[in-house]
Short mmCIF file of C-alpha atoms and ligand atoms in Angstrom, two decimals:
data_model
loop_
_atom_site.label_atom_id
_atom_site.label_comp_id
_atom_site.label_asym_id
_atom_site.label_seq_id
_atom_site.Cartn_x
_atom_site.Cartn_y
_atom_site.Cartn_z
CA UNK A 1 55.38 131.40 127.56
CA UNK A 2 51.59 131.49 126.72
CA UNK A 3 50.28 131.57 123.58
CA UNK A 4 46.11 130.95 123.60
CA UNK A 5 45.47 129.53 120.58
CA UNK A 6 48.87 126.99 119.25
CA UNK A 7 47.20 123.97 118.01
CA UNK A 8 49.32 121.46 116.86
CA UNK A 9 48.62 119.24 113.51
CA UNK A 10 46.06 121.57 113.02
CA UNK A 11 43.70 120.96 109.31
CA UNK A 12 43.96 123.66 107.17
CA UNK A 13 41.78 122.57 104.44
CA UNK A 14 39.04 124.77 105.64
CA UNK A 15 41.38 127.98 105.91
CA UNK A 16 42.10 128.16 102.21
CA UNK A 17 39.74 128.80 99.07
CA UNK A 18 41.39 125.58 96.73
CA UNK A 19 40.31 123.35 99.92
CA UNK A 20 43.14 121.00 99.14
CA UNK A 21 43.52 118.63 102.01
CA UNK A 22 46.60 119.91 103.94
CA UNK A 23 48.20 119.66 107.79
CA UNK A 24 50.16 122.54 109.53
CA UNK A 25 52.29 121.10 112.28
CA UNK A 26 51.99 124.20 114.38
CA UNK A 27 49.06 127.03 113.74
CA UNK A 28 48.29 129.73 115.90
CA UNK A 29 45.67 132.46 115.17
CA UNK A 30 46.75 136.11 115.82
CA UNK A 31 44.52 138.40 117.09
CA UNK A 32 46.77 140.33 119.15
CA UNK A 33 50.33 142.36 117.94
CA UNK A 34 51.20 140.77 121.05
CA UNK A 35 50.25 137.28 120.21
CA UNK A 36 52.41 137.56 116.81
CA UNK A 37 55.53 138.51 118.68
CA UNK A 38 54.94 135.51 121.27
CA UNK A 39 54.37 133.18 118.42
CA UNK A 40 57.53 134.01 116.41
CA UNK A 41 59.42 133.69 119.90
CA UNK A 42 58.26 130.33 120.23
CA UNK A 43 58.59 128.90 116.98
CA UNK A 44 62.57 130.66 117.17
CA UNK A 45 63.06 128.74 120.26
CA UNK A 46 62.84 125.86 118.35
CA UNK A 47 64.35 126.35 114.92
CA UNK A 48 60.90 125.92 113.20
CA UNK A 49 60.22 127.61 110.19
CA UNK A 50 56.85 130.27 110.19
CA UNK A 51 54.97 131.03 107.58
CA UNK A 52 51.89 133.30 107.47
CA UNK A 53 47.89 132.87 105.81
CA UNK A 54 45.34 135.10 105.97
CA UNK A 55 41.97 133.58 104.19
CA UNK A 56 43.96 131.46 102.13
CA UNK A 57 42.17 132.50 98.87
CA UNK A 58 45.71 132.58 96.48
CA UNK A 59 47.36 129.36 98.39
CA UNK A 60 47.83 125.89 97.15
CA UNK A 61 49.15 123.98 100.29
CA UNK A 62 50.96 121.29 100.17
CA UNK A 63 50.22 117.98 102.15
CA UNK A 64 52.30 118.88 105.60
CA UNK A 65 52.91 122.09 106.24
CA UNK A 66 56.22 122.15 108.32
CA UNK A 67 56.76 124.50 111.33
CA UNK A 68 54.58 127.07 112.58
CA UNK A 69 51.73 128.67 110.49
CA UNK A 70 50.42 131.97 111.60
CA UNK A 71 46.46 133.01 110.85
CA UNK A 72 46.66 136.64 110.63
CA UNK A 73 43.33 137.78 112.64
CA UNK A 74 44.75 141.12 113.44
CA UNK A 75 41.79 143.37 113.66
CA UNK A 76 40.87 147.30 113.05
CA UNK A 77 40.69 150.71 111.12
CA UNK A 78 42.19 153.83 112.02
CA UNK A 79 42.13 157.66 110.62
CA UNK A 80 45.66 158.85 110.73
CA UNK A 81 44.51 161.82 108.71
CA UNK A 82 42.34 163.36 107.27
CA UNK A 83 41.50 166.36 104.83
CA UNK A 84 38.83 167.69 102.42
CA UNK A 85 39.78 165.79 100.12
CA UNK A 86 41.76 162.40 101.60
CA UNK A 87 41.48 160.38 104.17
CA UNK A 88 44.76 158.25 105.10
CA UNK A 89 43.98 154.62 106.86
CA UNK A 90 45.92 152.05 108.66
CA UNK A 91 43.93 148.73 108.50
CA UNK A 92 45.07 146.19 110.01
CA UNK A 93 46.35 143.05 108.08
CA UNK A 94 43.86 140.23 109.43
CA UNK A 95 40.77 142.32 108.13
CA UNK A 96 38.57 141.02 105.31
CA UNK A 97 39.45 142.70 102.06
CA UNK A 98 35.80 142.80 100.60
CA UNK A 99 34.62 143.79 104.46
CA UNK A 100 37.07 146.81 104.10
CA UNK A 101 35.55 147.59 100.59
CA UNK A 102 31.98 148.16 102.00
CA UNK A 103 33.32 149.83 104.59
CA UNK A 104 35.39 152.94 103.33
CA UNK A 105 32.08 153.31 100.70
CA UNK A 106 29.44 153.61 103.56
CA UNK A 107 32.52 155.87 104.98
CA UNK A 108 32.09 158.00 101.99
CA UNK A 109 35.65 156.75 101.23
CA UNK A 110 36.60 156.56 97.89
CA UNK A 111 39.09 154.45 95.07
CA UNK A 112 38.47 150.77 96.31
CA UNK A 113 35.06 150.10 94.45
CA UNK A 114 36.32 148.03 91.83
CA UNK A 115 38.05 146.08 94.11
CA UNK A 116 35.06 144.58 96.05
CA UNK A 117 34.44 141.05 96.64
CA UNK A 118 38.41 139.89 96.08
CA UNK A 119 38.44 137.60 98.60
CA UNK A 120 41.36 137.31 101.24
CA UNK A 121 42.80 140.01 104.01
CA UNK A 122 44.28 143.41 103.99
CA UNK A 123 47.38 142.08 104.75
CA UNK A 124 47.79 139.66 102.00
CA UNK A 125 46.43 141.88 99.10
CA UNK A 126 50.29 144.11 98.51
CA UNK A 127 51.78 140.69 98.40
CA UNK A 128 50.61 140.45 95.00
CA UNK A 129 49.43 143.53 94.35
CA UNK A 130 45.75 142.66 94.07
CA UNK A 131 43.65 144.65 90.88
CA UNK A 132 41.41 144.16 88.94
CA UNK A 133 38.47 146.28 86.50
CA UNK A 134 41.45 148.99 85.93
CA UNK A 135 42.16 149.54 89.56
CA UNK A 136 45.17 148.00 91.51
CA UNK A 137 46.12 148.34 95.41
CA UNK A 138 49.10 150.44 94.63
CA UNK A 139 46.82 153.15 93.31
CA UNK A 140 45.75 153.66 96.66
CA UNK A 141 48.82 152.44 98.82
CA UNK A 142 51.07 154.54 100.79
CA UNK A 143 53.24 152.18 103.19
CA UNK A 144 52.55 149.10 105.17
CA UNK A 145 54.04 147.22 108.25
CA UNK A 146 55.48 144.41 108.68
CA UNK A 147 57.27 142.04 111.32
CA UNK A 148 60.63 140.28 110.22
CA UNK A 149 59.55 136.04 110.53
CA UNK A 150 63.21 135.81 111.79
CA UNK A 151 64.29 138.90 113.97
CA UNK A 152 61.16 139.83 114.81
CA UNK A 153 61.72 143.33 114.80
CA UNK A 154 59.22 145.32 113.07
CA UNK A 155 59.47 147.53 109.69
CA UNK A 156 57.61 150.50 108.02
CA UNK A 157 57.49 149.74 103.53
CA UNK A 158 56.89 152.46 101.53
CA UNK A 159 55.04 152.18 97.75
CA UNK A 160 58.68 151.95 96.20
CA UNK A 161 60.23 149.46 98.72
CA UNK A 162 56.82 147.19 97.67
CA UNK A 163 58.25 147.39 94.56
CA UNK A 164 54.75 146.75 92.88
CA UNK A 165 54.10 145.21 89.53
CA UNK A 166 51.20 143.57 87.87
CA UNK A 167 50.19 140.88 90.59
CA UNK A 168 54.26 141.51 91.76
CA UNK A 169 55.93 142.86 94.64
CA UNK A 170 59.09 142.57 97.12
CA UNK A 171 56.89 140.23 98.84
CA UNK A 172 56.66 137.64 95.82
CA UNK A 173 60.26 138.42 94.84
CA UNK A 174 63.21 138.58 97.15
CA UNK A 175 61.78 139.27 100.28
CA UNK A 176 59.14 136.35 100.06
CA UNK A 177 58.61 134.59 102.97
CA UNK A 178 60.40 136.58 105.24
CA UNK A 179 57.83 138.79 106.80
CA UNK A 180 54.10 139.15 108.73
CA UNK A 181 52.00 142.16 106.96
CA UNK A 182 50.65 143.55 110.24
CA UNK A 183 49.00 146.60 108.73
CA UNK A 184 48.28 148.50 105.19
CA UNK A 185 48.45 152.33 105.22
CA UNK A 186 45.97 153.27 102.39
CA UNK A 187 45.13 156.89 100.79
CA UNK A 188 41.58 157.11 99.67
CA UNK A 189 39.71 160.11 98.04
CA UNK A 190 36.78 161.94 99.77
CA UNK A 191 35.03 162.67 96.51
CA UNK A 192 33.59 160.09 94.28
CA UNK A 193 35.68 159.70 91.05
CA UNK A 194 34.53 156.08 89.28
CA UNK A 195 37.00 154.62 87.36
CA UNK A 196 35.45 153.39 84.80
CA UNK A 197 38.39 152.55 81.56
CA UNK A 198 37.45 148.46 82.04
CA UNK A 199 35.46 147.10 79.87
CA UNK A 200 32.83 146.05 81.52
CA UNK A 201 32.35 149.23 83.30
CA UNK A 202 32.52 151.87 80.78
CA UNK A 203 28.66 151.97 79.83
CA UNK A 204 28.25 152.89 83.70
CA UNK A 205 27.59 156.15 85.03
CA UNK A 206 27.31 155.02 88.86
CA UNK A 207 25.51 157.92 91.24
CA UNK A 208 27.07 156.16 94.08
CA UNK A 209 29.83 154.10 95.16
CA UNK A 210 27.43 151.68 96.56
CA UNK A 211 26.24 151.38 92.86
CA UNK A 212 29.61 150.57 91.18
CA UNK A 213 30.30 148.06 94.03
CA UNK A 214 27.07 146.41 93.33
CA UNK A 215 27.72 146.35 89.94
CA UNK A 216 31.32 144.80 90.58
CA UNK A 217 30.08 142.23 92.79
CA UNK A 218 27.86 141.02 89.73
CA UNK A 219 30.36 141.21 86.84
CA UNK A 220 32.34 139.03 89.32
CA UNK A 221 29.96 136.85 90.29
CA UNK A 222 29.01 136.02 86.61
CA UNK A 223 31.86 134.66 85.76
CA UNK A 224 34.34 133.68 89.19
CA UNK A 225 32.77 130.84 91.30
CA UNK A 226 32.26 131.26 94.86
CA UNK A 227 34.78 129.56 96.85
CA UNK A 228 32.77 128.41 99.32
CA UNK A 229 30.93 126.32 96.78
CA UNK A 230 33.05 125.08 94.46
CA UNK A 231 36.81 125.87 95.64
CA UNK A 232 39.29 127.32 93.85
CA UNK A 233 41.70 130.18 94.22
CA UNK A 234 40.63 133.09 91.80
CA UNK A 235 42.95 133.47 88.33
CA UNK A 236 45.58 130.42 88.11
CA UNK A 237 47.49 131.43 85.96
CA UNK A 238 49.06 135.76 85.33
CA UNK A 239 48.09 136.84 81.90
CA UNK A 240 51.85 136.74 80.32
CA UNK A 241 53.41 139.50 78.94
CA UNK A 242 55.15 138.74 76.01
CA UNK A 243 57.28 141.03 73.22
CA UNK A 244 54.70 143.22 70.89
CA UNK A 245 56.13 141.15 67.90
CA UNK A 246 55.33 138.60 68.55
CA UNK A 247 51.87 139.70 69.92
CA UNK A 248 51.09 141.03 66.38
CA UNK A 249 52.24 138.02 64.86
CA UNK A 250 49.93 135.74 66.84
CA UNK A 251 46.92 138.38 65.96
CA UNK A 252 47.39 137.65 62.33
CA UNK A 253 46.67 133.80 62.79
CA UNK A 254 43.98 135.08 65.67
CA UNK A 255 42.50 138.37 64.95
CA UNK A 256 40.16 138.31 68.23
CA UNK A 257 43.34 137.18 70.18
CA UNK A 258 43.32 140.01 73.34
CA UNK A 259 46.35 142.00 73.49
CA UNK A 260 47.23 145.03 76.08
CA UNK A 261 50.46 146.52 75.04
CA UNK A 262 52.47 147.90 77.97
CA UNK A 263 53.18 151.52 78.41
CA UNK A 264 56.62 151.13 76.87
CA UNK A 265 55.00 149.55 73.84
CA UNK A 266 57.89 146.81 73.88
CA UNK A 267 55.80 144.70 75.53
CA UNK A 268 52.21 143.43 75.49
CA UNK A 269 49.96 141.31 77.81
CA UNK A 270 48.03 138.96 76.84
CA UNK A 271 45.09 136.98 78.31
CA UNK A 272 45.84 133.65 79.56
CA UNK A 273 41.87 132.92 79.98
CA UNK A 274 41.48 133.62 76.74
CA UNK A 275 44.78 131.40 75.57
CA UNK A 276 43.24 128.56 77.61
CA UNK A 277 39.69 128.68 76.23
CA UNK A 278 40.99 128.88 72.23
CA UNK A 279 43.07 125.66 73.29
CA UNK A 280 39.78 123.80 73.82
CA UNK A 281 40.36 123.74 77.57
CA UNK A 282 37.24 125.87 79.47
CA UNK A 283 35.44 123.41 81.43
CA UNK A 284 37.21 120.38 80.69
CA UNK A 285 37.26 118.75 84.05
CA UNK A 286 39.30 116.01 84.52
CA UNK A 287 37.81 112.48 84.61
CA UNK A 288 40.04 111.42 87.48
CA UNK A 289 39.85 114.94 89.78
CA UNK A 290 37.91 117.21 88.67
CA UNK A 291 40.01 119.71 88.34
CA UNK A 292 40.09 122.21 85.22
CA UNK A 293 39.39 125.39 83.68
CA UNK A 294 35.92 127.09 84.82
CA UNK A 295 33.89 127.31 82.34
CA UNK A 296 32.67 130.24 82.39
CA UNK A 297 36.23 131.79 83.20
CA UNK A 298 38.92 129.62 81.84
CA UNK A 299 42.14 131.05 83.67
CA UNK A 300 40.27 129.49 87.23
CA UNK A 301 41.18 126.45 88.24
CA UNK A 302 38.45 124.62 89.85
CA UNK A 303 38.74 121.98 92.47
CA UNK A 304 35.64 120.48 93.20
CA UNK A 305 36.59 116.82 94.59
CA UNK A 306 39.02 118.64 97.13
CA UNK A 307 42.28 116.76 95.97
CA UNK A 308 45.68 117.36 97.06
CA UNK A 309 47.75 120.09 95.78
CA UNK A 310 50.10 117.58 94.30
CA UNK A 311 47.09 117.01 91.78
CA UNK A 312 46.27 120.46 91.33
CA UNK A 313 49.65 121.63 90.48
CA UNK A 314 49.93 118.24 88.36
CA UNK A 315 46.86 119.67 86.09
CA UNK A 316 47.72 123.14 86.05
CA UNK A 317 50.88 121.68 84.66
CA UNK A 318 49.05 119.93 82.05
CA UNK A 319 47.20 123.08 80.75
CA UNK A 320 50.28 125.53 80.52
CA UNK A 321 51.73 122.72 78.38
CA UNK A 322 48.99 122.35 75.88
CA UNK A 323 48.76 126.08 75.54
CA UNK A 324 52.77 126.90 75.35
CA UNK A 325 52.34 124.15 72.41
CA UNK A 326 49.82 125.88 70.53
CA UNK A 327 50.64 129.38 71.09
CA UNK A 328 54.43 129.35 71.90
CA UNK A 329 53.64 130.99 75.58
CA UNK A 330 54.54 129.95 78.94
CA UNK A 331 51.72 130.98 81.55
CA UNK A 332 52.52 130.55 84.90
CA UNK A 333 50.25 129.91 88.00
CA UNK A 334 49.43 133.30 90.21
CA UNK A 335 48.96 131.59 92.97
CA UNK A 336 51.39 130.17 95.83
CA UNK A 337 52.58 126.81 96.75
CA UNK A 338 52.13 127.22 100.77
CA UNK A 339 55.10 126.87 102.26
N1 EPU M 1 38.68 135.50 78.19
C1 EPU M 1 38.25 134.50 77.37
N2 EPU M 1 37.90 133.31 77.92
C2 EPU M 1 37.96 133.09 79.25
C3 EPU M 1 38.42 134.11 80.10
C4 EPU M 1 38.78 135.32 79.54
O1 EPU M 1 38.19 134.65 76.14
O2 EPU M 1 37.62 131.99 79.66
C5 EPU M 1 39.00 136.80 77.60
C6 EPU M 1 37.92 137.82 77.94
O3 EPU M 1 36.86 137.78 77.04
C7 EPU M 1 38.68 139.12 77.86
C8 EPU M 1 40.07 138.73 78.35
O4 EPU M 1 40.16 137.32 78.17
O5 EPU M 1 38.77 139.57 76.55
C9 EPU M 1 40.32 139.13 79.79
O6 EPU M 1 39.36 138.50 80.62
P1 EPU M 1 38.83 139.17 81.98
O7 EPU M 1 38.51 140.58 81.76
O8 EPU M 1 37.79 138.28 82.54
O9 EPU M 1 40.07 139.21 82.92
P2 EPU M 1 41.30 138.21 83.14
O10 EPU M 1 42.49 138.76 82.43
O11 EPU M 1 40.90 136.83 82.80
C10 EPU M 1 42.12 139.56 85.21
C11 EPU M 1 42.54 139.29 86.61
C12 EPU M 1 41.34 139.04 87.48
C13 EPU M 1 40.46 140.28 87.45
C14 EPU M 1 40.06 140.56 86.00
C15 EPU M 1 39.29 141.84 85.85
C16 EPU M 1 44.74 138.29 86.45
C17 EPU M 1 45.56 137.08 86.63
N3 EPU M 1 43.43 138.14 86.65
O12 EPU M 1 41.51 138.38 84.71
O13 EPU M 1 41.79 138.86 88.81
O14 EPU M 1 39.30 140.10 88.24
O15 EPU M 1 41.26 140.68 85.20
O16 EPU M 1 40.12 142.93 86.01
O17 EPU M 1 45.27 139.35 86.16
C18 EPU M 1 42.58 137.15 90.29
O18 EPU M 1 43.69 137.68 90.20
O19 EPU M 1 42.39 136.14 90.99
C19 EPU M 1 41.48 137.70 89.51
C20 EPU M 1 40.29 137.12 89.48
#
């Protein structure tokens, strides 16, 4: 059986945003549908476990990365419909997020402006439900498919089998590990309707979707730092959501404290960044590694000496500590330890 591309103790520090140094035993980049199915025979054959990365942009691998790891290069855009005022599209799950972005706008496709320049692929971005400036991938989802790591056999996901949450789905929950995202059915809107309810954006009144991208791009690029300069792998940490009560209770000791109650009103999120900063901890690198809070957005973890995930996880450790001990919240890191 021939598969092109199997490499074996192949360096995957350069296929993932934190740039921790990491080894797969087994990699194999997928360009092919056909490829994927060879791959997963192969690695079945011999009782080694698969796992799947697309850019690696909300990974922290670990040292050795057992078994087979698949790059998800799977390639292309089609119309499966179309009407005055929709468009559906199957993407496949290998494509650039941000690449798809500019795409559907010089398309005159519309709803995934405030979405640009999230690095990582189509394919990873219902895995955690990517959002952010008011707009999240469900708003625009309609099903995906995906290959089973095990059977191999192939399955169709609709919106409510994602099971979608803030940065939450199947994928992160029970079903996690088990399957390939081959491709992302999306519904977009032929007529230009900014969402504008973040922050940030609401002074805006964008003629263009090209505008509110551009404008995206550099709210983003204010504040997140480019990967491919000094790595990291976007937010760290989910802003917890914690009961209302206790919400209002912290607001009395810190009145500037942001708090976003849930729809229920039981409930309220709250902004780890924020959490992080008031505990002194924006830009305080460690001595030893490096790694800390950004400072100019203190729920990214920065990794700018390239050390093992071992250290990473160590700090991030650290930091949830200090702030569960002066707030009386947990935050947990957003991103995945790969495998
Ligand atoms: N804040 C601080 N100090 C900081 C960072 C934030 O005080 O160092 C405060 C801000 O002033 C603001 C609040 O915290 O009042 C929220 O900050 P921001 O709007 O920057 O968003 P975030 O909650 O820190 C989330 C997403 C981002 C997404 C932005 C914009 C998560 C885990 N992160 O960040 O997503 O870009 O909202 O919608 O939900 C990612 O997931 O990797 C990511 C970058």
């Amino acid at each position: 059986m021939m598969i092109p591309t199997l490499h074996a103790d192949f360096d995957l520090q350069r296929y993932h945003t934190l740039a921790c140094p990491s080894v797969a035993e087994y990699a194999v980049t997928v360009t092919e549908r056909s490829h994927l199915s060879t791959a997963l025979a192969w690695a079945k054959q011999r009782a080694l476990p698969v796992q799947v990365i697309g850019e690696g942009s909300n990974l922290v691998p670990r040292d050795v990365v057992p078994g087979l790891t698949v790059i998800n290069r799977l390639s292309g855009v089609r119309v499966l419909k179309q009407t005055a005022d929709q468009v559906e599209l199957r993407v496949a799950g290998g494509v650039s997020w941000h690449w798809l972005v500019l795409f559907c706008s010089a398309q005159h496709w519309y709803g995934l402006e405030n979405l640009a320049l999230i690095p990582g692929t189509v394919g990873a971005a219902p895995v955690q439900n990517i959002g952010a400036y008011g707009v999240e991938l469900c708003d625009v989802f309609v099903s995906l498919d995906a290959v089973n790591i095990r059977s191999g056999e192939q399955h169709s996901f609709s919106a409510e089998d994602c099971q979608f949450g803030y940065r939450q789905s199947v994928f992160k929950g029970v079903e996690e590990g088990a399957w390939i995202i081959t491709a992302v059915t999306l519904r977009l809107s032929r007529r230009f309707a900014p969402n504008l309810t973040y922050g940030p954006l609401a002074d805006l009144n964008p003629a263009s979707s090209a505008e509110l991208i551009e404008h995206v791009i550099a709210v983003r690029q204010s504040k997140l730092p480019d990967p491919a300069l000094i790595p990291n792998a976007g937010s760290f940490f989910t802003n917890p959501i914690i009961p209302i009560a206790q919400a209002r209770s912290l607001q009395q000791t810190y009145a500037a404290m942001p708090v976003y109650p849930t729809a229920d009103g039981e409930f309220a999120k709250v902004a780890a960044g924020w959490l992080i900063e008031q505990a002194g901890l924006r830009g305080d690198y460690a001595a030893d590694t490096g790694i800390g809070p950004y400072e100019k957005q203190a729920l990214v973890l920065v990794n700018p000496q390239r050390v093992a995930s071992s250290k990473v996880m160590a700090r991030a450790q650290e930091i949830a500590q200090i702030v569960e001990d002066k707030f009386g919240i947990s935050i947990v890191p957003e991103p995945r330890l790969f495998p």
